[in-house]
Coordinates of C-alpha atoms and ligand atoms in Angstrom, one line a residue:
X314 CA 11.0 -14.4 7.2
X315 CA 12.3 -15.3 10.6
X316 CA 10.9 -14.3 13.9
X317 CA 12.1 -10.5 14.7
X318 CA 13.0 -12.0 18.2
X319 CA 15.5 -14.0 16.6
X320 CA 17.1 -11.6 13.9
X321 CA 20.8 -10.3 14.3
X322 CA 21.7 -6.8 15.0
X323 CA 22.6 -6.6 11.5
X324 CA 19.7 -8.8 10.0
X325 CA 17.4 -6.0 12.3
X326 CA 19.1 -3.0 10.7
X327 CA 18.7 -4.2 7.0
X328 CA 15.1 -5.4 7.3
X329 CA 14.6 -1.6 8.8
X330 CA 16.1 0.2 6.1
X331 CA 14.2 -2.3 3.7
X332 CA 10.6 -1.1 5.5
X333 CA 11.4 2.1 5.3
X334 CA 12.2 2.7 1.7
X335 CA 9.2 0.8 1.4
X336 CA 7.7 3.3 3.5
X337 CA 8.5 6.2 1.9
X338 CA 7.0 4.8 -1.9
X339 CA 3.2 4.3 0.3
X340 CA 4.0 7.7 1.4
X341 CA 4.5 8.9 -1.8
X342 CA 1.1 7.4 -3.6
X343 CA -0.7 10.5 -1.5
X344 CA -3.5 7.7 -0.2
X345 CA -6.1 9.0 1.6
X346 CA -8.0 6.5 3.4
X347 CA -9.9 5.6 6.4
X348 CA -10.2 2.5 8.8
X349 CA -11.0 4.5 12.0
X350 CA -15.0 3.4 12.6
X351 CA -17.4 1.0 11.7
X352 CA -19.5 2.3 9.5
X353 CA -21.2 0.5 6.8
X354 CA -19.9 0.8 3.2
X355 CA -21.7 2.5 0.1
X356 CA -22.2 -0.8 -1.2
X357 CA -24.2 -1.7 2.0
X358 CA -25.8 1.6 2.2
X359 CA -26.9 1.1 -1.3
X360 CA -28.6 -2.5 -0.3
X361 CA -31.0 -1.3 1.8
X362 CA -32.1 2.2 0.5
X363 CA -35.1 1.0 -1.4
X364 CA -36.5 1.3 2.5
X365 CA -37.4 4.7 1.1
X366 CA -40.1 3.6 -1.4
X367 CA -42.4 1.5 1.0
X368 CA -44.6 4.5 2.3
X369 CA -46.7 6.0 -0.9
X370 CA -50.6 5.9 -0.2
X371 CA -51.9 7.2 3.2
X372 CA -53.0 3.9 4.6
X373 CA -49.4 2.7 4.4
X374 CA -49.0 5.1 7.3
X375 CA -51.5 3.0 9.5
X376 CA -50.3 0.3 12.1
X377 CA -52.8 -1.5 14.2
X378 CA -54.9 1.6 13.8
X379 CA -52.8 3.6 14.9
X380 CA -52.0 7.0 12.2
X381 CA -47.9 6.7 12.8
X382 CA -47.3 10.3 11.3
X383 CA -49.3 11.6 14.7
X384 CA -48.2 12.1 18.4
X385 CA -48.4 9.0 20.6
X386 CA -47.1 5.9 21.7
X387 CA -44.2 6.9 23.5
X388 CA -43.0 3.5 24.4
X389 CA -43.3 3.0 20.0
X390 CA -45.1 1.2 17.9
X391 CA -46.6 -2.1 18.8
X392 CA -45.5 -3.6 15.9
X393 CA -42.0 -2.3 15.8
X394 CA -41.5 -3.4 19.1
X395 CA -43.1 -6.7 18.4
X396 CA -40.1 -6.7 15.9
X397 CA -37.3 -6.0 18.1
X398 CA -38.7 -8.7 20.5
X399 CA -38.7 -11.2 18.3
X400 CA -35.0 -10.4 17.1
X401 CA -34.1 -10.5 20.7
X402 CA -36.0 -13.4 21.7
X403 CA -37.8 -11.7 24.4
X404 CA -41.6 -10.1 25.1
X405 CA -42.8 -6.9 23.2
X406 CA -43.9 -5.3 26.4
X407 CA -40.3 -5.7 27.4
X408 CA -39.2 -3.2 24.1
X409 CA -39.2 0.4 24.4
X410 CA -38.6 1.8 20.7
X411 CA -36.8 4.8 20.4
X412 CA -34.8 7.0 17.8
X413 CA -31.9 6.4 15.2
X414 CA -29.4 5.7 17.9
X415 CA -29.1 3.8 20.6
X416 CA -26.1 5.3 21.8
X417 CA -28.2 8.0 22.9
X418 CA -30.9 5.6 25.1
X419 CA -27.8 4.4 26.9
X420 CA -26.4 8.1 27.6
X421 CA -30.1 8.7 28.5
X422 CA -30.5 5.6 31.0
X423 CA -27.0 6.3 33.1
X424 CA -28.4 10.3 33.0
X425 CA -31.7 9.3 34.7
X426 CA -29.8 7.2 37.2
X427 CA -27.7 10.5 37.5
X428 CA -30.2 12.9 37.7
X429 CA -33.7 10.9 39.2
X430 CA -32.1 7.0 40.4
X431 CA -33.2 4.1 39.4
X432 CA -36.1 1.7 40.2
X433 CA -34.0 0.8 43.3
X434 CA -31.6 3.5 44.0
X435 CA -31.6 5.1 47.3
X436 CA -30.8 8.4 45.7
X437 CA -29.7 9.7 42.4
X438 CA -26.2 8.9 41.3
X439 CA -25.3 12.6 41.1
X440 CA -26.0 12.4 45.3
X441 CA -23.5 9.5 45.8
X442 CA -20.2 10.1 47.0
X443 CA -18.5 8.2 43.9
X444 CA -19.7 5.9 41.3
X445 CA -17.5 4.0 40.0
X446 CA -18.4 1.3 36.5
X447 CA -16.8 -1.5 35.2
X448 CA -15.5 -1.1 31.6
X449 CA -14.6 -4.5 30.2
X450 CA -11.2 -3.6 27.9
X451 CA -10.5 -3.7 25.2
X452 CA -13.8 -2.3 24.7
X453 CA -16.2 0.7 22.9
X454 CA -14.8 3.6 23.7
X455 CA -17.9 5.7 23.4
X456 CA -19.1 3.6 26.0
X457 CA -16.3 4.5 28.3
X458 CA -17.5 8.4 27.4
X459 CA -20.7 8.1 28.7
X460 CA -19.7 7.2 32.2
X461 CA -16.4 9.2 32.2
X462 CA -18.9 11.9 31.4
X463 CA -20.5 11.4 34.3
X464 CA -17.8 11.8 36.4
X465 CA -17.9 7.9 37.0
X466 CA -14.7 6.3 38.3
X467 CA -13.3 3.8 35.9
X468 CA -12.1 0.1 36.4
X469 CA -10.9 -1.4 33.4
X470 CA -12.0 -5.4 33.7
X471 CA -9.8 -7.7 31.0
X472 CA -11.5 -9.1 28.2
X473 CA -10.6 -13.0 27.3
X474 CA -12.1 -15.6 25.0
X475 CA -15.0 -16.1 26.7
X476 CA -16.3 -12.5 27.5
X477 CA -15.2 -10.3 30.3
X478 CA -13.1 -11.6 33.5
X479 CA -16.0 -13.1 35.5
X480 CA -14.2 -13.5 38.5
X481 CA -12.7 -10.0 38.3
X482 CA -16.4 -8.8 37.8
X483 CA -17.9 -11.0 40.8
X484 CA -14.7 -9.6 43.1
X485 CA -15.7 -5.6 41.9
X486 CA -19.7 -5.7 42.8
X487 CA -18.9 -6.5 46.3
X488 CA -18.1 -2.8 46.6
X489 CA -21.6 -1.1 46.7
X490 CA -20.1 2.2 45.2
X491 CA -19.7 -0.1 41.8
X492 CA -22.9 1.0 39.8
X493 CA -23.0 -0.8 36.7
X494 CA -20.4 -2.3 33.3
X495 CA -20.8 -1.8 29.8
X496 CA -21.1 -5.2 27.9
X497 CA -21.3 -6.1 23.8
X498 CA -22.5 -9.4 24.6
X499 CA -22.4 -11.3 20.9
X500 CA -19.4 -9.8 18.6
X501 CA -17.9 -7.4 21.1
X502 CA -16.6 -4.3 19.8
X503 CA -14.0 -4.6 19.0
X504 CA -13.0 -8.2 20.0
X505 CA -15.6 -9.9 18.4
X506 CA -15.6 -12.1 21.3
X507 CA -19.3 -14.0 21.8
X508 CA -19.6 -14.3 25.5
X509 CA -20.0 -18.2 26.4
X510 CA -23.2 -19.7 28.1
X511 CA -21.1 -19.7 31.3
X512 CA -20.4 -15.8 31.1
X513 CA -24.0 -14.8 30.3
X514 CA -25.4 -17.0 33.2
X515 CA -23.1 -15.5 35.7
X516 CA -24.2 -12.4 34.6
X517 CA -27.4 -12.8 35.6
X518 CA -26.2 -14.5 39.0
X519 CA -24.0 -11.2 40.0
X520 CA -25.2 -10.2 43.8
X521 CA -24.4 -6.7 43.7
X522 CA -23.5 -5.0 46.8
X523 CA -25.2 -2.2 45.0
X524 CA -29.0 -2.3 45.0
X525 CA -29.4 -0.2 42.1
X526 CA -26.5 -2.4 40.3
X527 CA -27.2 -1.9 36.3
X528 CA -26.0 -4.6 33.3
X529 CA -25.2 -2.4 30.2
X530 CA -26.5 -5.0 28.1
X531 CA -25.3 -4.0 24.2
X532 CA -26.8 -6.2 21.9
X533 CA -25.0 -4.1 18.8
X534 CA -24.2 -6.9 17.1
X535 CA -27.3 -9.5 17.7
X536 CA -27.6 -10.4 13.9
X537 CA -24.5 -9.6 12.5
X538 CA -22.7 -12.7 11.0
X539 CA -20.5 -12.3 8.6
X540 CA -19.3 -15.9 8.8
X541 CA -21.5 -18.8 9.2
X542 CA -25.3 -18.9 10.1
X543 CA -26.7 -17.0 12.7
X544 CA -25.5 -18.2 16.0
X545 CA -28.8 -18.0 18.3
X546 CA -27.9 -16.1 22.0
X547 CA -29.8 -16.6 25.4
X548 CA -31.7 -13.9 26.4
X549 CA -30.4 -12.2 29.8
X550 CA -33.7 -10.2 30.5
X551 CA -35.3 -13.9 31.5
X552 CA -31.9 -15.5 32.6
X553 CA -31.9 -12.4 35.4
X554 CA -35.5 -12.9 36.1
X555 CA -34.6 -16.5 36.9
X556 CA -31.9 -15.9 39.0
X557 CA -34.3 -13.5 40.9
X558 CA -32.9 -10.1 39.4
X559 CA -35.5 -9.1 36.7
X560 CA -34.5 -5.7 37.1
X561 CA -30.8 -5.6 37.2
X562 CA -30.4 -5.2 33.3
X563 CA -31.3 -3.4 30.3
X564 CA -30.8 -4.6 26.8
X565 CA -29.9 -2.0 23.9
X566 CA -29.8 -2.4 19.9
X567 CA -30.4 -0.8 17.1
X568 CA -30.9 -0.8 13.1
X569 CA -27.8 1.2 12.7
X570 CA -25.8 -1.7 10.7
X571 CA -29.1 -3.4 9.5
X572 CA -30.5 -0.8 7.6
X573 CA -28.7 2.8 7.8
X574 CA -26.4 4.5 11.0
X575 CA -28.5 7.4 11.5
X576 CA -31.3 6.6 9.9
X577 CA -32.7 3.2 11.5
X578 CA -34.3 2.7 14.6
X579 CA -33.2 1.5 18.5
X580 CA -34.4 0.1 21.1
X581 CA -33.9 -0.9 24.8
X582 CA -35.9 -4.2 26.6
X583 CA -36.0 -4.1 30.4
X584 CA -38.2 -5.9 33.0
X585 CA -41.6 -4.3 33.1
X586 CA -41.4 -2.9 36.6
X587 CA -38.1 -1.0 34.6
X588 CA -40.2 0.0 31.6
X589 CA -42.7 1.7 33.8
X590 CA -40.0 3.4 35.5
X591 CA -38.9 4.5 32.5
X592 CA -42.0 5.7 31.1
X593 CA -42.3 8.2 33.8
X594 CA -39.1 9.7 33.5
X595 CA -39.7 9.5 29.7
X596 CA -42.9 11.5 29.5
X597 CA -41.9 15.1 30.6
X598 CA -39.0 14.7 28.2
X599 CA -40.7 13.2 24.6
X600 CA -44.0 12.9 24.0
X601 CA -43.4 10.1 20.9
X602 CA -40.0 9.5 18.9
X603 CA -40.4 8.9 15.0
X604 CA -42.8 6.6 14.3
X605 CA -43.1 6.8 10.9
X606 CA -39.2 5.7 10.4
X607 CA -40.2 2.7 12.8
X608 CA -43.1 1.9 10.5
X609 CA -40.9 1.9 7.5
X610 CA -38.5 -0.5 9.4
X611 CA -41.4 -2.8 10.0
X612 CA -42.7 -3.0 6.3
X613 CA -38.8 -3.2 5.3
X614 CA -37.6 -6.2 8.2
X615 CA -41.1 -7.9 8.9
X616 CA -39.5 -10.3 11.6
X617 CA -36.4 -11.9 12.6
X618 CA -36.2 -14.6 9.7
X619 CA -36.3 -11.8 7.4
X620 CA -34.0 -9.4 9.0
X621 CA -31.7 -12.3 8.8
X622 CA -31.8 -12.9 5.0
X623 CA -30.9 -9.3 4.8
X624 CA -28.5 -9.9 7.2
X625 CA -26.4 -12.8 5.0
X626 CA -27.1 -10.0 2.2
X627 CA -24.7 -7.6 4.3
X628 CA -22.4 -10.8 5.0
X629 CA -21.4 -11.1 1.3
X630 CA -19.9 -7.3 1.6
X631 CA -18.3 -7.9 4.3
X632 CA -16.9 -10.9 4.1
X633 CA -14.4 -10.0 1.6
X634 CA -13.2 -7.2 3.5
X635 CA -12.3 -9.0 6.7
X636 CA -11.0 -11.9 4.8
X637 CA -8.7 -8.9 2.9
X638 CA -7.9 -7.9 6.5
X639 CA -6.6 -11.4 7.8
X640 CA -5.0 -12.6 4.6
X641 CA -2.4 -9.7 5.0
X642 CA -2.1 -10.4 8.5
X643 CA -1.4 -13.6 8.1
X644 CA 1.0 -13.0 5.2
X645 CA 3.1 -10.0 6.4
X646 CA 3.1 -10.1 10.4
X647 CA 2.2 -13.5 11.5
X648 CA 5.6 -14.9 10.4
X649 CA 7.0 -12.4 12.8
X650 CA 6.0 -13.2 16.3
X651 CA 5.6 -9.6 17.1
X652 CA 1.7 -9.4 17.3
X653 CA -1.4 -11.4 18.3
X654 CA -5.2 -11.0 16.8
X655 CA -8.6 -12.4 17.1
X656 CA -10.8 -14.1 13.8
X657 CA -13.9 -12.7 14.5
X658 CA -16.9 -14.7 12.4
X659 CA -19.3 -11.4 12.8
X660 CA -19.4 -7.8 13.8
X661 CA -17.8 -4.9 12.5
X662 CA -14.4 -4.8 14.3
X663 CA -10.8 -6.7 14.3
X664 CA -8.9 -6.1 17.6
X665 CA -5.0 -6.1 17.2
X666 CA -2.5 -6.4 19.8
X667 CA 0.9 -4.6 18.3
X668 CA 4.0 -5.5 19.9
X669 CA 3.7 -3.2 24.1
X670 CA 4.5 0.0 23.7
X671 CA 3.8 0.3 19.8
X672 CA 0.3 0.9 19.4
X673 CA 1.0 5.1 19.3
X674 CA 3.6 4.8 17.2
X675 CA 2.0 2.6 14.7
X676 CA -0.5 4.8 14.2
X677 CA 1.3 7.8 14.1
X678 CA 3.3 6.5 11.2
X679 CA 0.0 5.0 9.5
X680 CA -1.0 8.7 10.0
X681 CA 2.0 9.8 7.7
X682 CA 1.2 7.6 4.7
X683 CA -2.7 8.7 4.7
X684 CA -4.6 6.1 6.5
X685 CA -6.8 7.1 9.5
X686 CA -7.4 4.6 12.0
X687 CA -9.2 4.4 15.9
X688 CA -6.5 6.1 18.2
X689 CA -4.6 4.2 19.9
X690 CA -5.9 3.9 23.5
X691 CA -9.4 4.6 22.2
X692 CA -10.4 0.8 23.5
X693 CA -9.1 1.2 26.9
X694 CA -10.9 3.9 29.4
X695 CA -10.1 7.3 29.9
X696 CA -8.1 6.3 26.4
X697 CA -5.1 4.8 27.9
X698 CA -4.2 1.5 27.5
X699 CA -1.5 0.3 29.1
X700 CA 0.3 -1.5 27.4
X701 CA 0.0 0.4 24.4
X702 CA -0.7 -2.3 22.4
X703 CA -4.0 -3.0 21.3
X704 CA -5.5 -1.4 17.9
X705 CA -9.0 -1.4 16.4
X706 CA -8.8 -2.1 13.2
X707 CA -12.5 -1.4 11.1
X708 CA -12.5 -2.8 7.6
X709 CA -16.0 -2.0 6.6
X710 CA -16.2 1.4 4.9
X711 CA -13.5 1.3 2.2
X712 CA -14.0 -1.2 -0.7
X713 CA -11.7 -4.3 -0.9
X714 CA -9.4 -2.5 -3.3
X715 CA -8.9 0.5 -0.8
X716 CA -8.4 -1.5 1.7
X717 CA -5.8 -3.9 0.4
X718 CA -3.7 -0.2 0.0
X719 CA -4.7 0.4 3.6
X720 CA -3.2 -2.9 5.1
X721 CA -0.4 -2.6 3.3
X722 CA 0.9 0.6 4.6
X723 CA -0.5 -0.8 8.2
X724 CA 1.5 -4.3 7.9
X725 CA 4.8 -2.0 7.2
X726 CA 3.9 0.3 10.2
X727 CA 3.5 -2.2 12.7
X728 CA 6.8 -3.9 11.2
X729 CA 8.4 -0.5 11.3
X730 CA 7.3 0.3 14.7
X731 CA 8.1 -3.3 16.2
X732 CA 11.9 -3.1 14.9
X733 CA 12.4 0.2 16.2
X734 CA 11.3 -1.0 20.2
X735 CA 13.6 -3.9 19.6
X736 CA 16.5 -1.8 18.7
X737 CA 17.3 -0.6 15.4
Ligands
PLP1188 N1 -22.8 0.0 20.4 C1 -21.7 -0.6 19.9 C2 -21.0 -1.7 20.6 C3 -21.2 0.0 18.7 O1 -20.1 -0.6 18.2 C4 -21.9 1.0 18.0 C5 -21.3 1.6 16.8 O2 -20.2 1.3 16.4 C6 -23.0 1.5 18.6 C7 -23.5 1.0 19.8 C8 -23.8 2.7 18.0 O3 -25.1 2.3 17.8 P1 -26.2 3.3 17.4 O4 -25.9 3.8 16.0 O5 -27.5 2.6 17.6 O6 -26.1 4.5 18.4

């Protein structure tokens, strides 16, 4: 198959007609199938549920001394935070343990800044003129929410290889009404881009105009190769520290895709002089979250070396799916020249830029043969991308034989879509 750049008229009109018959037998086969989040698969789901027999006899409910089906210990359980530390390579007194989602610790730290400030804001967000936040695109659109929420201005910063545009970031924090950006450090969602050494340490270099300038720091994806060993990351709570801005970032991750979304545990890690900030904007609000899930998840992971043998466990699921996902790629649309895409070696997401101006119509047509994905625009803030071009593609729920269906009927969309904005 040639290039479509460098088809005739005619060659253009046949291949169209060709897709389209071909369209209209997917269409027919009723499929119903999903590749809209990244959620974990049955299969997965099924891995990890023996979680649920650890806790039988009463002293299985003791930690350190400490009953774990009682009140207390807002900031969590010592030893569940002494887990999360040693995953993220950083001090337990830096870990705050929370609930089953820690989407909901991030909504909850911009809403303090919003409502109460900061350890160094002059006043509370809501009293500031405009906020505006850096969203590094293509990026997590629930991230982009939470500050549009908020009634935060937007400023999309481009993603590359290496993590977002430092020099656009460095340019942006000169203006002191920029408050903060949402990062996925390690496996960005949904580039699966790792951000380099050089990235991460200018990070923690930034010299805000802001004083109250906050690092979204969302470790999502800390552990989760599915190609490869675990690639180790530097830890940006002591990297800021160094560079003399201990408390210019918090850290967030979770159990979501380690054990179960919705049923594991999360976490933030922040300098201590944030952590006891925290605490007392914590206490009128929880008196302790669910301890006894976040003992489970302690007897379940133990530590880091652990968690990462259950991690490779998760890889051998997955690792089918995405390779399912780049073999038709590769097969059906690289040929073409109308499309570019990232190999990501872990996470949960493949990003895919469509030819500008056919990511809509991509999906709408996916739509019509039965397979939900991401909306287009969903990466991009206030859901518009501008070029219309990039589209999140999550192979992780439907089983390898589902998905093959699923990229099928996508390969003929994008193909269909393509033709049609070069003249059909
Ligand atoms: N952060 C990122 C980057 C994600 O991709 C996701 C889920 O897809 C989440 C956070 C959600 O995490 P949690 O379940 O801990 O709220």
């Amino acid at each position: 198959m040639k290039p479509y750049a460098q088809l005739t008229p005619e060659e253009r009109t046949g291949e169209y007609a060709r897709l389209q018959a071909e369209f209209g037998e997917l269409k027919a086969r009723g499929l119903s199938l999903n590749m809209a989040r990244g959620k974990p698969g049955k299969q997965q789901l099924d891995l990890v549920s023996d979680i649920f027999g650890l806790m039988q006899k009463p002293e299985d409910y003791v930690s350190d001394g400490i009953d774990v089906r009682n009140y207390g210990e807002m900031t969590g359980l010592p030893a569940a935070r002494r887990l999360f530390a040693d995953i993220l390579d950083c001090r337990p007194e830096q870990v705050f343990v929370g609930g089953n989602a820690s989407l909901q610790l991030m909504y909850d730290t911009i809403c303090k800044a919003y409502t109460h400030g900061l350890l160094h804001s002059p006043r509370p967000w809501r009293l500031e003129e405009t906020v505006k936040w850096l969203c590094p695109a293509p990026g997590y659109d629930r991230h982009f929410k939470i500050t549009e929420t908020f009634g935060f201005e937007l400023i999309t910063i481009p993603m590359t290889d290496s993590g977002p545009d430092m020099d656009a970031v460095e340019a942006a924090v000169r203006d002191p009404a920029v408050k903060g950006i949402w990062c996925v450090p390690k496996y960005s969602n949904p580039d699966g881009v790792i951000y380099s050494e050089e990235t991460v340490r200018r990070f923690a270099a930034l010299n805000p105009a802001a004083p109250d300038f906050l690092i979204m720091w969302d470790n999502a994806y800390c552990v989760h190769e599915f190609e490869g060993d675990y690639v180790p990351f530097p830890d940006i709570l002591s990297l800021c520290a160094q560079a003399g801005h201990p408390d210019m970032v918090f850290e967030f991750a979770s159990t979501s895709k380690i054990t179960l979304p919705g049923a594991g545990v999360s976490c933030f890690a922040c300098s201590e002089a944030n952590m006891a900030h925290m605490e007392k904007l914590l206490t009128p609000q929880v008196i302790s979250f669910d301890k006894v899930n976040q003992r489970r998840h302690v007897l379940y992971l133990r530590d880091k070396a652990h968690t990462l043998e259950l991690m490779k466990k998760h890889a051998a699921i997955m690792a089918p799916k995405f390779r399912c996902v780049a073999d038709a790629l590769d097969r059906e649309i690289a040929p073409l020249g109308i499309a570019s895409w990232r190999r990501p070696k872990g996470g949960y997401f493949v990003s895919f830029n469509a030819l500008p101006g056919t990511a809509k119509r991509t999906l709408a047509l996916c739509g019509e043969a039965g397979v939900a994905m991401t909306g287009a625009g969903a990466t991009f803030p206030y859901g518009r991308d501008p070029q219309d071009s990039n589209i999140r593609i999550a192979p992780s729920l439907p089983p390898v034989e589902e998905l093959e269906q699923a990229m099928e009927v996508f390969c003929v969309c994008v193909r269909l879509a393509a033709l049609e904005k070069l003249g059909v």
